[in-house]
Short mmCIF file of C-alpha atoms in Angstrom, two decimals:
data_model
loop_
_atom_site.label_atom_id
_atom_site.label_comp_id
_atom_site.label_asym_id
_atom_site.label_seq_id
_atom_site.Cartn_x
_atom_site.Cartn_y
_atom_site.Cartn_z
CA MET A 1 177.83 68.89 -18.99
CA LYS A 2 181.60 68.88 -19.79
CA ILE A 3 181.12 65.94 -22.13
CA MET A 4 178.25 67.76 -23.83
CA MET A 5 180.45 70.85 -24.27
CA LYS A 6 183.19 68.76 -25.89
CA ILE A 7 180.68 67.21 -28.29
CA CYS A 8 179.33 70.66 -29.16
CA ASN A 9 182.85 71.99 -29.79
CA ARG A 10 183.60 69.10 -32.11
CA LEU A 11 180.34 69.64 -34.00
CA GLY A 12 180.87 73.39 -34.14
CA ILE A 13 177.62 74.29 -32.39
CA ARG A 14 176.82 76.18 -29.19
CA LEU A 15 175.63 74.37 -26.09
CA SER A 16 172.70 76.81 -25.83
CA GLU A 17 171.43 75.61 -29.20
CA VAL A 18 171.22 72.05 -27.88
CA ILE A 19 169.44 73.16 -24.71
CA ILE A 20 166.96 75.26 -26.67
CA GLU A 21 166.29 72.34 -28.99
CA ASN A 22 165.68 70.09 -25.99
CA ASP A 23 163.31 72.68 -24.48
CA ASP A 24 161.46 72.98 -27.78
CA GLN A 25 161.12 69.22 -27.94
CA LEU A 26 159.72 69.08 -24.41
CA TYR A 27 157.31 71.92 -25.22
CA ARG A 28 156.06 70.01 -28.26
CA THR A 29 155.70 66.85 -26.16
CA PHE A 30 153.58 68.58 -23.53
CA LYS A 31 151.54 70.26 -26.27
CA LYS A 32 150.87 66.88 -27.87
CA ILE A 33 149.80 65.39 -24.53
CA ASP A 34 147.45 68.33 -23.96
CA THR A 35 145.91 67.98 -27.43
CA LEU A 36 145.39 64.23 -26.99
CA ILE A 37 143.73 64.77 -23.60
CA ARG A 38 141.40 67.43 -25.03
CA HIS A 39 140.35 64.90 -27.68
CA THR A 40 139.91 62.22 -24.95
CA GLN A 41 142.67 60.08 -26.45
CA LEU A 42 143.95 59.24 -22.98
CA GLU A 43 145.85 56.04 -23.71
CA GLU A 44 147.76 57.77 -26.49
CA ALA A 45 148.47 60.69 -24.14
CA GLN A 46 149.86 58.32 -21.54
CA ASP A 47 152.09 56.65 -24.14
CA VAL A 48 153.59 60.04 -25.03
CA PHE A 49 153.86 61.07 -21.37
CA GLN A 50 155.85 57.96 -20.48
CA HIS A 51 158.64 59.06 -22.82
CA ILE A 52 159.38 62.16 -20.73
CA ARG A 53 162.50 61.77 -18.57
CA PRO A 54 162.80 63.65 -15.25
CA LYS A 55 166.16 65.09 -16.39
CA GLN A 56 164.31 66.96 -19.14
CA LEU A 57 162.38 69.02 -16.57
CA ARG A 58 164.39 72.23 -16.28
CA SER A 59 161.93 74.95 -15.32
CA ASN A 60 159.09 75.25 -12.84
CA THR A 61 156.71 75.34 -15.79
CA ASP A 62 158.05 72.00 -17.02
CA LYS A 63 157.58 70.48 -13.57
CA LYS A 64 154.08 71.89 -13.15
CA GLN A 65 153.01 70.45 -16.47
CA TYR A 66 154.61 67.10 -15.68
CA TYR A 67 152.88 66.67 -12.33
CA TYR A 68 149.55 67.96 -13.63
CA TYR A 69 149.42 65.54 -16.56
CA GLU A 70 150.64 62.69 -14.37
CA GLY A 71 147.87 63.45 -11.87
CA TYR A 72 145.23 63.86 -14.56
CA LEU A 73 146.06 60.59 -16.29
CA GLN A 74 146.23 58.72 -12.99
CA LEU A 75 142.75 60.01 -12.12
CA VAL A 76 140.88 59.85 -15.41
CA LEU A 77 142.59 56.96 -17.19
CA ASN A 78 143.82 54.76 -14.34
CA ASP A 79 141.13 55.60 -11.76
CA ASN A 80 143.82 56.05 -9.11
CA ALA A 81 142.57 58.93 -6.97
CA ASP A 82 145.31 58.62 -4.33
CA GLU A 83 148.12 58.82 -6.89
CA ALA A 84 146.36 61.76 -8.54
CA ILE A 85 146.11 63.62 -5.21
CA PHE A 86 149.82 62.99 -4.60
CA ASN A 87 150.86 64.42 -7.98
CA PHE A 88 148.53 67.42 -7.78
CA GLY A 89 149.86 68.03 -4.26
CA MET A 90 153.45 67.96 -5.52
CA LEU A 91 152.59 70.60 -8.09
CA LEU A 92 150.77 72.83 -5.60
CA ASN A 93 153.25 72.49 -2.73
CA GLN A 94 156.57 72.48 -4.57
CA PHE A 95 156.30 74.46 -7.79
CA VAL A 96 153.52 77.07 -7.55
CA LYS A 97 154.54 80.60 -6.59
CA SER A 98 151.15 82.25 -7.09
CA SER A 99 147.59 80.98 -6.77
CA HIS A 100 146.85 82.95 -9.97
CA ASP A 101 148.44 80.23 -12.06
CA MET A 102 146.38 78.13 -14.46
CA PHE A 103 148.17 74.89 -13.58
CA ALA A 104 147.58 75.64 -9.89
CA ILE A 105 143.87 76.07 -10.59
CA LEU A 106 143.74 72.89 -12.66
CA ALA A 107 145.59 70.94 -9.96
CA THR A 108 143.23 72.31 -7.30
CA LEU A 109 140.27 71.27 -9.41
CA GLY A 110 141.86 67.88 -10.03
CA THR A 111 142.33 67.36 -6.30
CA GLY A 112 138.64 68.09 -5.78
CA LEU A 113 137.63 65.63 -8.50
CA ALA A 114 139.93 63.00 -6.99
CA TYR A 115 138.22 63.41 -3.62
CA GLU A 116 134.89 63.11 -5.44
CA ARG A 117 136.11 59.79 -6.84
CA LYS A 118 136.86 58.74 -3.26
CA GLN A 119 133.33 59.88 -2.28
CA ALA A 120 134.79 62.46 0.11
CA TYR A 121 132.31 65.07 -1.10
CA ASP A 122 132.96 67.71 1.57
CA LYS A 123 136.67 67.84 0.68
CA ALA A 124 135.82 67.71 -3.02
CA GLU A 125 133.56 70.75 -2.72
CA ILE A 126 136.22 72.75 -0.85
CA PHE A 127 138.84 72.26 -3.57
CA VAL A 128 136.44 72.79 -6.47
CA LYS A 129 135.07 75.99 -4.92
CA GLN A 130 138.63 77.24 -4.47
CA ALA A 131 139.47 76.55 -8.11
CA VAL A 132 136.36 78.38 -9.35
CA ALA A 133 136.89 81.34 -6.99
CA THR A 134 140.50 81.79 -8.13
CA LEU A 135 139.41 81.64 -11.76
CA HIS A 136 136.78 84.32 -11.08
CA THR A 137 139.49 86.51 -9.50
CA MET A 138 141.76 86.11 -12.51
CA ASP A 139 138.92 87.09 -14.83
CA ALA A 140 138.01 90.10 -12.68
CA GLN A 141 141.62 91.31 -12.74
CA ALA A 142 141.82 90.84 -16.52
CA MET A 143 144.67 88.40 -16.04
CA PRO A 144 143.75 85.88 -18.76
CA MET A 145 146.19 85.58 -21.63
CA GLY A 146 143.40 85.53 -24.20
CA ASP A 147 144.57 82.41 -26.01
CA ASP A 148 142.71 79.23 -26.89
CA ASP A 149 144.44 77.18 -24.19
CA TYR A 150 143.34 79.57 -21.46
CA LEU A 151 139.78 79.68 -22.78
CA GLN A 152 139.52 75.90 -23.01
CA ASN A 153 140.88 75.52 -19.48
CA GLU A 154 138.27 78.00 -18.23
CA ILE A 155 135.49 76.04 -19.89
CA LEU A 156 136.86 72.75 -18.57
CA ILE A 157 137.00 74.09 -15.00
CA TYR A 158 133.42 75.37 -15.08
CA ALA A 159 132.12 72.16 -16.69
CA SER A 160 133.93 69.92 -14.20
CA ALA A 161 132.81 72.01 -11.22
CA ALA A 162 129.22 71.89 -12.49
CA GLN A 163 129.46 68.12 -12.74
CA LEU A 164 130.43 67.92 -9.06
CA TYR A 165 127.60 70.25 -7.98
CA ALA A 166 125.11 68.15 -9.93
CA LYS A 167 126.39 65.01 -8.23
CA ILE A 168 125.96 66.47 -4.73
CA ASN A 169 122.46 67.70 -5.60
CA PHE A 170 122.99 71.42 -6.19
CA PRO A 171 121.46 71.77 -9.69
CA GLU A 172 121.02 75.55 -9.49
CA GLU A 173 124.73 76.06 -8.76
CA ALA A 174 125.58 73.60 -11.53
CA LEU A 175 123.46 75.52 -14.03
CA GLU A 176 125.08 78.81 -13.04
CA LEU A 177 128.54 77.43 -13.83
CA ILE A 178 127.34 75.80 -17.04
CA ASP A 179 125.89 79.12 -18.21
CA LEU A 180 129.22 80.81 -17.45
CA ALA A 181 131.03 78.22 -19.54
CA LEU A 182 128.51 78.55 -22.38
CA LYS A 183 128.92 82.33 -22.34
CA LYS A 184 132.72 81.97 -22.61
CA ALA A 185 132.37 79.48 -25.46
CA GLN A 186 129.81 81.52 -27.38
CA GLU A 187 131.70 84.82 -27.01
CA SER A 188 134.80 83.21 -28.47
CA GLN A 189 132.90 81.08 -31.02
CA SER A 190 134.43 77.93 -29.56
CA LEU A 191 132.93 74.46 -29.90
CA TYR A 192 135.11 73.09 -27.11
CA LEU A 193 132.98 70.96 -24.73
CA LEU A 194 129.83 72.64 -26.07
CA ASP A 195 128.07 69.30 -26.57
CA ARG A 196 128.91 68.20 -23.03
CA LEU A 197 127.80 71.56 -21.57
CA TYR A 198 124.37 71.42 -23.20
CA ALA A 199 123.95 67.81 -22.07
CA GLN A 200 124.86 68.81 -18.50
CA LYS A 201 122.47 71.76 -18.70
CA ALA A 202 119.63 69.49 -19.82
CA ALA A 203 120.28 66.92 -17.08
CA ASN A 204 120.18 69.60 -14.38
CA GLU A 205 116.98 71.05 -15.84
CA VAL A 206 115.38 67.62 -15.54
CA VAL A 207 116.19 67.63 -11.82
CA LEU A 208 114.52 71.05 -11.54
CA ASN A 209 111.52 69.72 -13.51
CA ASN A 210 112.09 72.12 -16.43
CA VAL A 211 111.18 69.36 -18.87
CA GLN A 212 110.69 71.48 -22.00
CA SER A 213 114.00 73.29 -21.52
CA ALA A 214 115.67 69.96 -20.86
CA HIS A 215 114.24 68.58 -24.10
CA ASP A 216 115.42 71.62 -26.06
CA HIS A 217 118.94 71.47 -24.66
CA TYR A 218 119.18 67.71 -25.13
CA TYR A 219 118.33 68.37 -28.78
CA VAL A 220 121.17 70.90 -29.06
CA ALA A 221 123.58 68.58 -27.24
CA TYR A 222 122.62 65.67 -29.48
CA ALA A 223 123.16 67.69 -32.66
CA LEU A 224 126.52 68.99 -31.42
CA SER A 225 127.65 65.49 -30.42
CA LEU A 226 127.02 64.39 -34.00
CA VAL A 227 128.99 67.36 -35.37
CA THR A 228 131.93 66.61 -33.05
CA HIS A 229 131.67 62.84 -33.62
CA ASN A 230 131.31 62.32 -29.86
CA SER A 231 129.60 58.95 -30.13
CA SER A 232 129.83 58.16 -26.42
CA LEU A 233 127.99 61.39 -25.57
CA THR A 234 125.39 60.75 -28.30
CA GLU A 235 124.69 57.38 -26.72
CA LYS A 236 124.56 58.91 -23.22
CA ILE A 237 122.07 61.59 -24.30
CA THR A 238 119.80 59.01 -25.94
CA LYS A 239 119.92 56.86 -22.81
CA GLU A 240 119.19 59.79 -20.47
CA MET A 241 116.24 60.96 -22.54
CA ALA A 242 114.74 57.48 -22.39
CA GLU A 243 115.44 57.28 -18.65
CA TYR A 244 113.77 60.63 -17.99
CA HIS A 245 110.81 59.74 -20.27
CA ILE A 246 111.52 62.70 -22.52
CA ALA A 247 110.01 62.37 -25.97
CA PRO A 248 112.32 61.48 -28.87
CA LEU A 249 114.17 64.39 -30.40
CA GLN A 250 111.96 66.87 -32.22
CA VAL A 251 112.55 70.33 -33.63
CA ALA A 252 112.40 72.67 -30.66
CA ASN A 253 110.75 76.08 -30.74
CA ASP A 254 113.61 77.76 -28.97
CA ALA A 255 116.69 75.86 -27.96
#
């Protein structure tokens, strides 16, 4: 720090200006990682993440973001559930002061999804239920910040929780969460994950033998996947419709 002060004196600038600039740079780095993840550009996100140095992490918020993204990338990109659980645990045990904290909810959800990956479904359900319940509480107390990041995190949590419930054969619960996510998206006119949500809705309706509704919602999901250029989802929808013996896409009466 003394060396830094001497350099600042020689350059005629304040030390606080350097620190603020560093904080701004770290903020932009985390923002870039978040954007890349939301666009499923996970390898690019990991490349950016690897440039963060531990010494840059000054605040609790910095540390929470660091351990969350580390855990997320370990789970989703590297398929390393144990490493993901460790990083999410670090966030939850060391840096969270309130359960009403979006990164705490995301880390709780991530822990549940990591246990799902390990096929420990009972543990997975406990963590996912906790994440959803805390999110409900935040909504009820009007705690949301009302920005796009918060909204997209809400939708992601509901969609991910619904995916788990579908996997452990609770389609009604899955549909309830999907409808919550769709309501959030529609109220805010957001396209975020809308294609995935309609595809999930259709798949759960197939399980419940609501074939016409499933067809209608597959149609919507397919159209949205084309709009968002989500080619992997387009392919998945086509495959699922063939698997479930649902007729090729036609104009639905009421999607």
